[in-house]
Short mmCIF file of C-alpha atoms and ligand atoms in Angstrom, two decimals:
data_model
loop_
_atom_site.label_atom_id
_atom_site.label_comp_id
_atom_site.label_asym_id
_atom_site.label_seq_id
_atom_site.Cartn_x
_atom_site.Cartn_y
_atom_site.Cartn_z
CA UNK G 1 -3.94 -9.53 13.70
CA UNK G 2 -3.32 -10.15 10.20
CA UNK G 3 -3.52 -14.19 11.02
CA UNK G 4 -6.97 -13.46 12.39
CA UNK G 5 -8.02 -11.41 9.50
CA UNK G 6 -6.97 -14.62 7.03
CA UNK G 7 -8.71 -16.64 9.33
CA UNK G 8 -12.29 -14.62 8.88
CA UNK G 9 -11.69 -14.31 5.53
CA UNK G 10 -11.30 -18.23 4.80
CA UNK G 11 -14.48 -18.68 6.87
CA UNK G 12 -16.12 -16.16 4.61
CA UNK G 13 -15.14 -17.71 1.46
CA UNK G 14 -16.85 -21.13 2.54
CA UNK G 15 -20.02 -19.62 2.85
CA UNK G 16 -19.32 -17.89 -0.22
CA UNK G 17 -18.13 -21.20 -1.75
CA UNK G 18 -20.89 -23.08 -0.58
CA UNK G 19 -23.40 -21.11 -1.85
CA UNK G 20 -21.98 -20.44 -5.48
CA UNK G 21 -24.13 -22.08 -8.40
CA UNK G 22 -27.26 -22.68 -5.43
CA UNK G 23 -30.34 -20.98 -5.42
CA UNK G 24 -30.31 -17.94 -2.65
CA UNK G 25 -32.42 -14.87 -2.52
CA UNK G 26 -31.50 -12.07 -4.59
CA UNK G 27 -32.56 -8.31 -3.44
CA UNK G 28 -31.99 -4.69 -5.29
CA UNK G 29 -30.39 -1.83 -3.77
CA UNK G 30 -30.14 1.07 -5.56
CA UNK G 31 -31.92 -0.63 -8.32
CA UNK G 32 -32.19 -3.53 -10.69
CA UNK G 33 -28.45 -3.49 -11.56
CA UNK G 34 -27.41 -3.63 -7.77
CA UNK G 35 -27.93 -6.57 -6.12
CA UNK G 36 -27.47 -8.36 -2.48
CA UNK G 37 -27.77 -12.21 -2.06
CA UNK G 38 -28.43 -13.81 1.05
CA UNK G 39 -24.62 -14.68 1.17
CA UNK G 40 -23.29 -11.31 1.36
CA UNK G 41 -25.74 -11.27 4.24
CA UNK G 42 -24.40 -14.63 5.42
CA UNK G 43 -20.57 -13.77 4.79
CA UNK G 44 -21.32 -10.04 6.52
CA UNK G 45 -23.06 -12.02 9.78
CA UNK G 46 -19.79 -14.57 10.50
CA UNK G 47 -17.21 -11.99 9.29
CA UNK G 48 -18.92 -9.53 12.35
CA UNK G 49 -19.71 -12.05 14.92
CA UNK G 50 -15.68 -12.66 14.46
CA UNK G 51 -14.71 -9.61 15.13
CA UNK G 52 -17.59 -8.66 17.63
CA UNK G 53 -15.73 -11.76 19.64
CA UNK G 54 -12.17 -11.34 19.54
CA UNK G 55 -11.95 -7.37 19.04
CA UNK G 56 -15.03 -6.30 20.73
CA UNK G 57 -13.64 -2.87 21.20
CA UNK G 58 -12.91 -2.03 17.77
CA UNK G 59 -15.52 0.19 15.27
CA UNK G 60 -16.90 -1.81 12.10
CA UNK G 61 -17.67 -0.36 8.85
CA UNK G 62 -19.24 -2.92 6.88
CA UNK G 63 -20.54 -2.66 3.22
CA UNK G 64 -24.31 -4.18 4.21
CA UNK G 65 -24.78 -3.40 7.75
CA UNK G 66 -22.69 0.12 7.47
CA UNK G 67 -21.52 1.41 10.81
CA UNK G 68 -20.41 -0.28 14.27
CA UNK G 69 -19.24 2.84 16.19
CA UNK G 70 -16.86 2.51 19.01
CA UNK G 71 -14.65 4.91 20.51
CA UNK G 72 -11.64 3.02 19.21
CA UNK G 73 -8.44 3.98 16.96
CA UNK G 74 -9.55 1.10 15.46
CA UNK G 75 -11.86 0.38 12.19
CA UNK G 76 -12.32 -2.61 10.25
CA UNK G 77 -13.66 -2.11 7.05
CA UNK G 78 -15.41 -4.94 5.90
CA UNK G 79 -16.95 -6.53 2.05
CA UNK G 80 -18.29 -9.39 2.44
CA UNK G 81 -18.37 -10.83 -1.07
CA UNK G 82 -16.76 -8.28 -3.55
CA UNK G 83 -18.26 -9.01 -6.95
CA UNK G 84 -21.88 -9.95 -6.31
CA UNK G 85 -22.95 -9.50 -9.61
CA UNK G 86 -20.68 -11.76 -10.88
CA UNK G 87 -21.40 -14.40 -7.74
CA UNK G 88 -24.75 -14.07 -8.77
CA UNK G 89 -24.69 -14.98 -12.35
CA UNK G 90 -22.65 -17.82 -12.18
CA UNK G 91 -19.07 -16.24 -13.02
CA UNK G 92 -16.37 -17.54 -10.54
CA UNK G 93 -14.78 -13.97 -10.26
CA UNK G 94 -15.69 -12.67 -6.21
CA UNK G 95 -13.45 -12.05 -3.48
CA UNK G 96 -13.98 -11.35 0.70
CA UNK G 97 -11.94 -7.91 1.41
CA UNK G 98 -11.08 -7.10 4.87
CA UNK G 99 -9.23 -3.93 5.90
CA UNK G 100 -8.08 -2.86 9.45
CA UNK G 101 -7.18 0.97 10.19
CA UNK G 102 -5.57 2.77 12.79
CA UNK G 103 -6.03 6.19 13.41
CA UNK G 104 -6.70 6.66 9.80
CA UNK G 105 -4.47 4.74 8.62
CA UNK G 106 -4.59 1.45 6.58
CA UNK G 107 -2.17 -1.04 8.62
CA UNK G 108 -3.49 -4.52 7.26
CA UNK G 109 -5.36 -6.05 4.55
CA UNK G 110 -6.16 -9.10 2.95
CA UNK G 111 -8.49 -10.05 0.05
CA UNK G 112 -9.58 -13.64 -0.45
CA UNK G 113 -9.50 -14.80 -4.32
CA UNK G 114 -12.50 -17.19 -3.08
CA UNK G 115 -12.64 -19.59 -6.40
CA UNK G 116 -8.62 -19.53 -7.27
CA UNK G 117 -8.35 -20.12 -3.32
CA UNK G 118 -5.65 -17.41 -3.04
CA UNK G 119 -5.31 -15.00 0.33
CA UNK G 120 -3.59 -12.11 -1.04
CA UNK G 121 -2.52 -10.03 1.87
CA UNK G 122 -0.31 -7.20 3.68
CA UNK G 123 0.82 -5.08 6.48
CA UNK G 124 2.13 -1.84 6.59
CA UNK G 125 6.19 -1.66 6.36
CA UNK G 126 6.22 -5.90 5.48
CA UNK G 127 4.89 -6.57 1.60
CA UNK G 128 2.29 -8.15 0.27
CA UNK G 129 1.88 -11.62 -0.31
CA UNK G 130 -0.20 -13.87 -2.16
CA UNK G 131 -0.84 -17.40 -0.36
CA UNK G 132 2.12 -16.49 1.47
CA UNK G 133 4.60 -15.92 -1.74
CA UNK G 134 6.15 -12.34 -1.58
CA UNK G 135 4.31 -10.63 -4.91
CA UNK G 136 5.29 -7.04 -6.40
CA UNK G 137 4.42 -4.96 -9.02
CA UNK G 138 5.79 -5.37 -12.59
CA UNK G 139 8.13 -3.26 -14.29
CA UNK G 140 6.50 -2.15 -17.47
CA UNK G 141 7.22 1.51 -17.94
CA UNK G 142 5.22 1.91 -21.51
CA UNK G 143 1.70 2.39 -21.26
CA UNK G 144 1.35 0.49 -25.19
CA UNK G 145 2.76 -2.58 -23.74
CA UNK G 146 0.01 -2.22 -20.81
CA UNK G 147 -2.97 -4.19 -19.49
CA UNK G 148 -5.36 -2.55 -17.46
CA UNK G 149 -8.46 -3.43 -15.84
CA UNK G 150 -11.01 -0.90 -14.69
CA UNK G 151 -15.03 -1.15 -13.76
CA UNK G 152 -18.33 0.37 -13.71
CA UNK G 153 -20.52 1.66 -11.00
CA UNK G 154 -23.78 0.76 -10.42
CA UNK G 155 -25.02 4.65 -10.83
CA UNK G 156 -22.97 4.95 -14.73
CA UNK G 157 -26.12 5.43 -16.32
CA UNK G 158 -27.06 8.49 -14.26
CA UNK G 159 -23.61 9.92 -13.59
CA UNK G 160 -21.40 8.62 -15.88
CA UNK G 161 -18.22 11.48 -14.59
CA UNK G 162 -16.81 10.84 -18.20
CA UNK G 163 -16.47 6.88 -17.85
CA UNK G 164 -16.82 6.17 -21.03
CA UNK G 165 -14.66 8.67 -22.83
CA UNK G 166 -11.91 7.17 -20.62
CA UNK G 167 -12.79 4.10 -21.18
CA UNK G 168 -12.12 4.86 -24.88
CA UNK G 169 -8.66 6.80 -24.15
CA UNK G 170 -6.93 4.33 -22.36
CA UNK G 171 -8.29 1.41 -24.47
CA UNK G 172 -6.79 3.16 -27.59
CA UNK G 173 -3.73 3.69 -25.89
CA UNK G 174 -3.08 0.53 -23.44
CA UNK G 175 -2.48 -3.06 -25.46
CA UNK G 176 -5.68 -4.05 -23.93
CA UNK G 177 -8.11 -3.04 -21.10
CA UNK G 178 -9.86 -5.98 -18.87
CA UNK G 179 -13.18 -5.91 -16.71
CA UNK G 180 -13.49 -8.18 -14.24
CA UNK G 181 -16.30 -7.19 -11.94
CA UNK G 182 -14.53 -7.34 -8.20
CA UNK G 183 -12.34 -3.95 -7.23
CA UNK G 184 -10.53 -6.19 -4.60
CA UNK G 185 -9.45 -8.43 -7.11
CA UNK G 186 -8.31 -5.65 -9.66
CA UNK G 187 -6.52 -4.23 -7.11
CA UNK G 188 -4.51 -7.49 -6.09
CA UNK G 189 -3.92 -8.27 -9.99
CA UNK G 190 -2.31 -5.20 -10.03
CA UNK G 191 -0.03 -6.12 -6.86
CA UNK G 192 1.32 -9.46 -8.39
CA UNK G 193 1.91 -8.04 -12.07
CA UNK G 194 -0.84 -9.65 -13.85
CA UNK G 195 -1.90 -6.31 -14.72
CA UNK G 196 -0.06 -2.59 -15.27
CA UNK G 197 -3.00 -0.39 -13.69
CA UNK G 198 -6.39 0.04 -12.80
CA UNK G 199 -8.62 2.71 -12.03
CA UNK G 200 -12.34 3.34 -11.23
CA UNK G 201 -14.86 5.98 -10.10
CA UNK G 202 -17.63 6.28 -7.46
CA UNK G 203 -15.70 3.09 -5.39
CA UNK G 204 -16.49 2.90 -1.58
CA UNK G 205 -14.07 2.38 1.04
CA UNK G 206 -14.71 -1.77 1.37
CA UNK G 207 -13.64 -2.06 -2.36
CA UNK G 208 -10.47 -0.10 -1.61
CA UNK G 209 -9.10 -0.34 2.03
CA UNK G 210 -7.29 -3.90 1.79
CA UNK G 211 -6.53 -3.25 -1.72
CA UNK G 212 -5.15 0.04 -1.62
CA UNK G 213 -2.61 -1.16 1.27
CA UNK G 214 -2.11 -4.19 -0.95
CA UNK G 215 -0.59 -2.71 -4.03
CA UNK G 216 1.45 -0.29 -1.87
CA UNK G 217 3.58 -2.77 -0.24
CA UNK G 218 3.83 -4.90 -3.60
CA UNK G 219 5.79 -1.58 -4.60
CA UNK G 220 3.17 0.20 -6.65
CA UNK G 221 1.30 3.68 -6.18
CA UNK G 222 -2.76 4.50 -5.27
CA UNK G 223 -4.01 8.18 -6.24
CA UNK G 224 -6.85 9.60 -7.75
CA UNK G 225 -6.83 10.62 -11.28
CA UNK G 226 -4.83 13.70 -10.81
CA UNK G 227 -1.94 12.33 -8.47
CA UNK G 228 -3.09 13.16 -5.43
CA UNK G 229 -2.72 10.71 -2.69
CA UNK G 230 -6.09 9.46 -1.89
CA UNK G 231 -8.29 7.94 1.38
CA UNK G 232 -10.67 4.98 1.59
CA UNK G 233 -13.17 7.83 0.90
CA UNK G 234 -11.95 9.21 -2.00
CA UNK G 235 -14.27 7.59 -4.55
CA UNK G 236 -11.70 7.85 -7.65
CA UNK G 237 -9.08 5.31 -7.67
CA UNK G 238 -6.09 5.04 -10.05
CA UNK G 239 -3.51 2.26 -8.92
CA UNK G 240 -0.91 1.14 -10.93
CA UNK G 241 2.71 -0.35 -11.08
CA UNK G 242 4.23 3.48 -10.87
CA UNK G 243 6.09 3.77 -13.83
CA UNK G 244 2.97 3.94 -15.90
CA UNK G 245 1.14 6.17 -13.42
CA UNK G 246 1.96 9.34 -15.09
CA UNK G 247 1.23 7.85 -18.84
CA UNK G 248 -2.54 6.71 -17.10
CA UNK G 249 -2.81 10.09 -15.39
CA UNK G 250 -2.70 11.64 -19.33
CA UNK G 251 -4.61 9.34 -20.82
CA UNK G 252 -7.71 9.67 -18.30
CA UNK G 253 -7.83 13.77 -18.91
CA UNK G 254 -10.31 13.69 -21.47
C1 IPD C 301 -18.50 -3.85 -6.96
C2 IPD C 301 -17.34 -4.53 -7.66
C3 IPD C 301 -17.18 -4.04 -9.07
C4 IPD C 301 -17.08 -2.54 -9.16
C5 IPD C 301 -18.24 -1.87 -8.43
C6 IPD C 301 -18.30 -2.36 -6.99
P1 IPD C 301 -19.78 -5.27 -5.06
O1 IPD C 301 -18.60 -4.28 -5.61
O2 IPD C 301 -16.15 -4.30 -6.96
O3 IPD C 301 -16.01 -4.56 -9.68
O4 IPD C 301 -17.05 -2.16 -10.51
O5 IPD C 301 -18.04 -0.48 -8.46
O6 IPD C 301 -19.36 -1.72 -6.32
O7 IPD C 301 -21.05 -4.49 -5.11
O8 IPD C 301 -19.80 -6.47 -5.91
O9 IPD C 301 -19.33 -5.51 -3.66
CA1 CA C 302 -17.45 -4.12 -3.46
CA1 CA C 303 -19.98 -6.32 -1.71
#
């Protein structure tokens, strides 16, 4: 399966590729701040026809066209371009992210570095791997020597759930805290080293399912802010290289 997920994913990233730096209709969501271009649309369309084809009996759940029920132990979650806002202001910073379940739980993932051209991917029990290259957490255990990453979501302004007060905790306290605009891609930086942890609030289950599974088999830990193991549903993600987790933990009670 997980060579078929690559496969989607690559075919995904050409549309994305293709369409980078062109004109393409831009909609709002929620509002002004959240936006959908006619190549999430695009990237959604091949990445379900794919499936619809070759696992016809599996359930979907996809960010822009939501819900394909089946009766199946199987789900796919799907985002079709992960970092939109980014995608659609010119910075080369997006990613595909494809997760598959079974029976609730997350047995493959891979998210597609689109621009850098790098798969990053994993199954349950075998690693993760980026392009193919075994990756794994790093081994910083001081939260001073630390770079994190973390994001904003598109609702901060009307329910903030103290985003900016941690914001300022673990900036003061970490050597330096990155935003990168694509969950899938903070979660896969946090796989290969690049960065100690990350951590979010009000995520959805497309920006965490391949990630999550990710970062787990490159040796490093997913909860929510408290230490409790978490779901694709649970909308507050802390991931991290474990031996920081507990220092992040303190430093986002605020
Ligand atoms: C968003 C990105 C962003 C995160 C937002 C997500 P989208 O996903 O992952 O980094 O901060 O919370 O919603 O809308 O670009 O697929
Ligand atoms: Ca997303
Ligand atoms: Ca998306």
């Amino acid at each position: 399966m997980i060579k078929d997920i690559l496969e989607i994913s690559e075919i995904a990233g050409e549309i994305i590729r293709d369409g980078f730096g062109k004109n393409f209709q831009i909609e709002y969501k929620t509002n002004e701040k959240n936006l959908v271009t006619e190549i999430d649309k695009k990237s959604e369309k091949a990445i379900m026809d794919f499936i619809k084809k070759k696992y016809p009996a599996h359930a979907v759940l996809a960010e822009e066209s939501g819900e394909h029920k089946k009766d199946s132990e199987y789900l796919w979650v799907v985002d079709p371009l992960d970092g939109t806002t980014n995608f659609a202001h010119g910075l080369p910073i997006f990613s595909v992210s494809i997760g598959v379940m079974k029976k609730n739980e997350i047995i493959a993932g891979v998210v597609y570095d689109v621009m850098q051209n790098i798969f990053y991917s994993a199954e349950k029990g075998s690693g993760a791997f980026a392009n193919g290259k075994k990756i794994k957490v790093n081994g910083n255990d001081k939260l001073e020597l630390s770079v994190l990453v973390t994001g904003f979501p598109y609702n901060i302004a009307d329910a903030p759930d103290k985003a900016f007060p941690r914001f300022e905790s673990l900036t003061k306290k970490a050597r330096a805290v990155r935003r990168l605009g694509s969950a899938a891609i903070d979660f896969c930086y946090v796989a290969r080293g690049v960065f100690d942890g990350y951590w979010e609030v009000s995520l959805h289950p497309w920006d965490i399912c391949a990630g999550k599974l990710i970062v787990e088999e490159a040796g490093g830990l997913v909860t929510d802010f408290n230490g409790n193991a978490i779901n694709i549903f649970t909308p507050q993600i802390l991931a991290s290289n474990k031996k920081i987790h507990q220092q992040m933990i303190d430093g986002l009670k605020v």
